[in-house]
Amino acid sequence: MDVQKFVEPTVNVERLVELLDGMGHEGRYHTIRTWSAKDLSRIFDAVKGHKPVDLDFFVPMSEPLVGVEHDLHNALPAMTPPIQKRFARIPDDADHLVGFNPQPWGRFTGPGYFTAYKGEGEHEGELVVDYTKLPSVKPADWPAIRKNDGLIGGIVYGGMTDYVRGISTHVSIGAAFKGGKSRNAWFAMVRRDP
């Protein structure tokens, strides 16, 4: 889908949602992969408050430690598919999710573990993906939990927080911040239904 007709001169959020909800997973994923950094930035701004998300949006099931995959696209040149974020519920914790970033460079960067939770204040209705808070549990088939430090891992994940907003039933969009400052890096994700 050519997103330009839905983002110029302003983002037509309702039409974008209608189209995304009318597609299957592969169509949604193909669509978000056509979005440039400018498109991602504009859509991220346009959907603020449009579709509040909670933990159920990212993990729509009740079993703990069962991973849910979100296929991811960002406009960074080095970050080409296949990349994802994976989320799972934490046993006896209704307020947090565990997650990590499977991608081809994981042996250099580490798995990029994070804890995710509902945003507050200016981030109300968003998911906070917090790389500064490592989880203590994970699904058995995920890699070992490692700190987000070291030469490459610290550059990629150290001190980072993503804020994720809902677009449609399966699609979300996020922006990365480090030390409270925007990294001018946006991404979109499509949830795979378990």
Short mmCIF file of C-alpha atoms in Angstrom, two decimals:
data_model
loop_
_atom_site.label_atom_id
_atom_site.label_comp_id
_atom_site.label_asym_id
_atom_site.label_seq_id
_atom_site.Cartn_x
_atom_site.Cartn_y
_atom_site.Cartn_z
CA MET A 1 0.00 0.00 0.00
CA ASP A 2 1.32 3.44 -0.87
CA VAL A 3 1.11 5.18 2.49
CA GLN A 4 1.80 8.58 0.96
CA LYS A 5 -1.84 9.05 0.02
CA PHE A 6 -2.74 8.61 3.70
CA VAL A 7 -0.02 10.84 5.19
CA GLU A 8 0.04 13.84 2.84
CA PRO A 9 -0.72 16.58 3.75
CA THR A 10 -2.01 15.09 7.02
CA VAL A 11 -2.25 11.49 8.23
CA ASN A 12 -5.70 10.00 7.63
CA VAL A 13 -5.62 7.70 10.67
CA GLU A 14 -9.14 6.29 10.23
CA ARG A 15 -8.50 5.24 6.62
CA LEU A 16 -5.10 3.78 7.51
CA VAL A 17 -6.69 1.70 10.30
CA GLU A 18 -9.46 0.51 7.98
CA LEU A 19 -6.94 -0.69 5.41
CA LEU A 20 -4.62 -2.37 7.94
CA ASP A 21 -7.53 -4.16 9.63
CA GLY A 22 -8.71 -5.40 6.22
CA MET A 23 -5.42 -7.19 5.53
CA GLY A 24 -3.89 -10.41 6.74
CA HIS A 25 -0.55 -10.60 8.56
CA GLU A 26 1.62 -10.67 5.43
CA GLY A 27 -0.19 -7.68 3.92
CA ARG A 28 0.21 -5.68 7.13
CA TYR A 29 3.89 -6.56 7.39
CA HIS A 30 4.52 -5.71 3.74
CA THR A 31 2.75 -2.39 4.26
CA ILE A 32 4.76 -1.28 7.30
CA ARG A 33 7.98 -2.25 5.50
CA THR A 34 7.24 0.42 2.87
CA TRP A 35 7.17 3.18 5.51
CA SER A 36 10.14 5.54 5.49
CA ALA A 37 11.57 7.22 8.58
CA LYS A 38 9.51 10.30 7.72
CA ASP A 39 6.34 8.19 7.39
CA LEU A 40 7.01 6.44 10.70
CA SER A 41 7.60 9.75 12.47
CA ARG A 42 4.44 11.34 11.08
CA ILE A 43 2.27 8.30 11.83
CA PHE A 44 3.69 8.05 15.36
CA ASP A 45 2.71 11.67 16.02
CA ALA A 46 -0.71 11.29 14.38
CA VAL A 47 -1.82 8.25 16.38
CA LYS A 48 -1.10 9.68 19.84
CA GLY A 49 -4.20 8.88 21.91
CA HIS A 50 -5.92 7.20 18.93
CA LYS A 51 -5.87 3.58 20.18
CA PRO A 52 -4.73 3.20 23.77
CA VAL A 53 -2.91 -0.10 24.25
CA ASP A 54 -2.48 -2.31 27.27
CA LEU A 55 -0.62 -5.55 27.93
CA ASP A 56 -3.41 -7.58 26.28
CA PHE A 57 -2.71 -5.87 22.95
CA PHE A 58 0.84 -7.27 22.93
CA VAL A 59 0.10 -10.64 24.55
CA PRO A 60 -3.58 -11.50 23.96
CA MET A 61 -3.59 -14.65 26.08
CA SER A 62 -3.52 -15.53 29.74
CA GLU A 63 -0.76 -18.17 29.93
CA PRO A 64 2.51 -16.90 31.42
CA LEU A 65 5.86 -17.33 29.66
CA VAL A 66 4.38 -18.05 26.22
CA GLY A 67 6.01 -15.80 23.66
CA VAL A 68 4.08 -13.67 21.17
CA GLU A 69 5.97 -12.45 18.11
CA HIS A 70 5.70 -8.95 16.65
CA ASP A 71 7.38 -8.59 13.26
CA LEU A 72 9.18 -5.26 13.21
CA HIS A 73 10.27 -2.67 10.67
CA ASN A 74 12.36 0.41 11.26
CA ALA A 75 14.02 2.73 8.81
CA LEU A 76 17.58 2.26 10.11
CA PRO A 77 19.73 1.01 7.20
CA ALA A 78 21.43 -1.76 9.22
CA MET A 79 18.15 -3.09 10.61
CA THR A 80 16.74 -5.21 7.82
CA PRO A 81 14.47 -8.24 8.32
CA PRO A 82 14.10 -10.53 10.02
CA ILE A 83 13.78 -8.56 13.23
CA GLN A 84 11.12 -8.78 15.90
CA LYS A 85 10.15 -7.95 19.41
CA ARG A 86 8.80 -10.85 21.43
CA PHE A 87 6.65 -10.43 24.51
CA ALA A 88 5.41 -12.83 27.20
CA ARG A 89 3.45 -12.56 30.42
CA ILE A 90 5.28 -12.88 33.71
CA PRO A 91 3.86 -15.37 36.24
CA ASP A 92 1.99 -13.69 39.11
CA ASP A 93 2.57 -10.20 37.65
CA ALA A 94 -0.39 -8.60 35.89
CA ASP A 95 1.43 -5.29 35.38
CA HIS A 96 4.53 -6.26 33.40
CA LEU A 97 5.65 -8.22 30.36
CA VAL A 98 9.06 -9.70 29.62
CA GLY A 99 10.52 -9.32 26.14
CA PHE A 100 13.57 -9.38 23.91
CA ASN A 101 14.66 -8.53 20.36
CA PRO A 102 15.58 -11.52 18.19
CA GLN A 103 17.62 -10.32 15.24
CA PRO A 104 20.64 -11.44 13.21
CA TRP A 105 23.16 -9.39 15.24
CA GLY A 106 22.15 -10.82 18.62
CA ARG A 107 25.49 -12.53 19.18
CA PHE A 108 27.14 -9.10 19.10
CA THR A 109 24.47 -6.92 20.71
CA GLY A 110 22.96 -9.43 23.11
CA PRO A 111 19.29 -10.35 23.08
CA GLY A 112 18.12 -6.91 24.17
CA TYR A 113 15.94 -7.96 27.09
CA PHE A 114 13.40 -5.52 28.51
CA THR A 115 10.46 -5.22 30.85
CA ALA A 116 7.32 -3.64 29.42
CA TYR A 117 4.47 -1.92 31.26
CA LYS A 118 1.65 0.55 30.77
CA GLY A 119 2.68 4.17 30.43
CA GLU A 120 1.57 6.97 32.74
CA GLY A 121 1.30 10.74 32.48
CA GLU A 122 2.24 11.95 29.01
CA HIS A 123 2.61 8.28 27.96
CA GLU A 124 -0.86 7.20 29.15
CA GLY A 125 -2.30 4.64 26.73
CA GLU A 126 1.16 3.61 25.49
CA LEU A 127 3.39 0.65 26.25
CA VAL A 128 6.76 1.46 27.81
CA VAL A 129 9.50 -0.93 26.68
CA ASP A 130 12.20 -0.38 29.31
CA TYR A 131 15.66 -1.80 28.58
CA THR A 132 16.96 -0.51 31.91
CA LYS A 133 14.76 -2.98 33.82
CA LEU A 134 15.82 -6.55 33.14
CA PRO A 135 13.29 -9.31 33.79
CA SER A 136 14.08 -12.15 36.17
CA VAL A 137 12.16 -14.81 34.20
CA LYS A 138 11.72 -15.74 30.55
CA PRO A 139 10.21 -18.47 28.38
CA ALA A 140 12.39 -21.60 28.36
CA ASP A 141 13.14 -21.39 24.62
CA TRP A 142 14.39 -17.78 24.74
CA PRO A 143 18.13 -17.02 25.09
CA ALA A 144 19.74 -16.39 28.45
CA ILE A 145 18.99 -13.00 30.03
CA ARG A 146 21.99 -10.67 29.68
CA LYS A 147 22.54 -7.11 30.78
CA ASN A 148 22.23 -4.46 28.09
CA ASP A 149 25.82 -3.32 28.42
CA GLY A 150 29.21 -3.85 26.83
CA LEU A 151 30.66 -2.13 23.82
CA ILE A 152 27.97 -2.94 21.26
CA GLY A 153 25.07 -4.00 23.51
CA GLY A 154 25.43 -0.84 25.58
CA ILE A 155 25.34 1.34 22.48
CA VAL A 156 22.29 -0.44 21.06
CA TYR A 157 20.18 -1.04 24.19
CA GLY A 158 21.85 0.63 27.17
CA GLY A 159 19.67 3.27 28.83
CA MET A 160 17.00 2.91 26.14
CA THR A 161 13.22 3.18 26.47
CA ASP A 162 10.70 2.73 23.67
CA TYR A 163 7.21 4.22 23.76
CA VAL A 164 4.70 2.25 21.68
CA ARG A 165 1.29 3.45 20.46
CA GLY A 166 -1.53 1.47 18.90
CA ILE A 167 -2.58 2.01 15.30
CA SER A 168 -4.96 -0.84 14.47
CA THR A 169 -6.00 -4.26 15.78
CA HIS A 170 -2.56 -5.79 15.08
CA VAL A 171 -0.26 -2.87 14.25
CA SER A 172 1.61 -0.61 16.65
CA ILE A 173 4.26 2.05 16.24
CA GLY A 174 7.05 3.14 18.55
CA ALA A 175 9.84 5.63 19.09
CA ALA A 176 13.17 5.04 20.84
CA PHE A 177 14.56 7.31 23.56
CA LYS A 178 17.91 7.18 25.35
CA GLY A 179 18.43 9.05 28.57
CA GLY A 180 15.04 10.71 28.03
CA LYS A 181 16.06 12.12 24.62
CA SER A 182 14.63 11.03 21.29
CA ARG A 183 16.96 8.96 19.13
CA ASN A 184 14.99 9.99 16.04
CA ALA A 185 14.37 6.30 15.47
CA TRP A 186 10.88 4.93 14.91
CA PHE A 187 9.58 1.44 14.25
CA ALA A 188 6.30 -0.28 13.45
CA MET A 189 5.28 -3.80 14.50
CA VAL A 190 2.68 -6.34 13.41
CA ARG A 191 1.56 -8.87 16.03
CA ARG A 192 1.39 -12.48 14.95
CA ASP A 193 -1.71 -14.05 16.44
CA PRO A 194 -0.78 -17.08 18.52
#
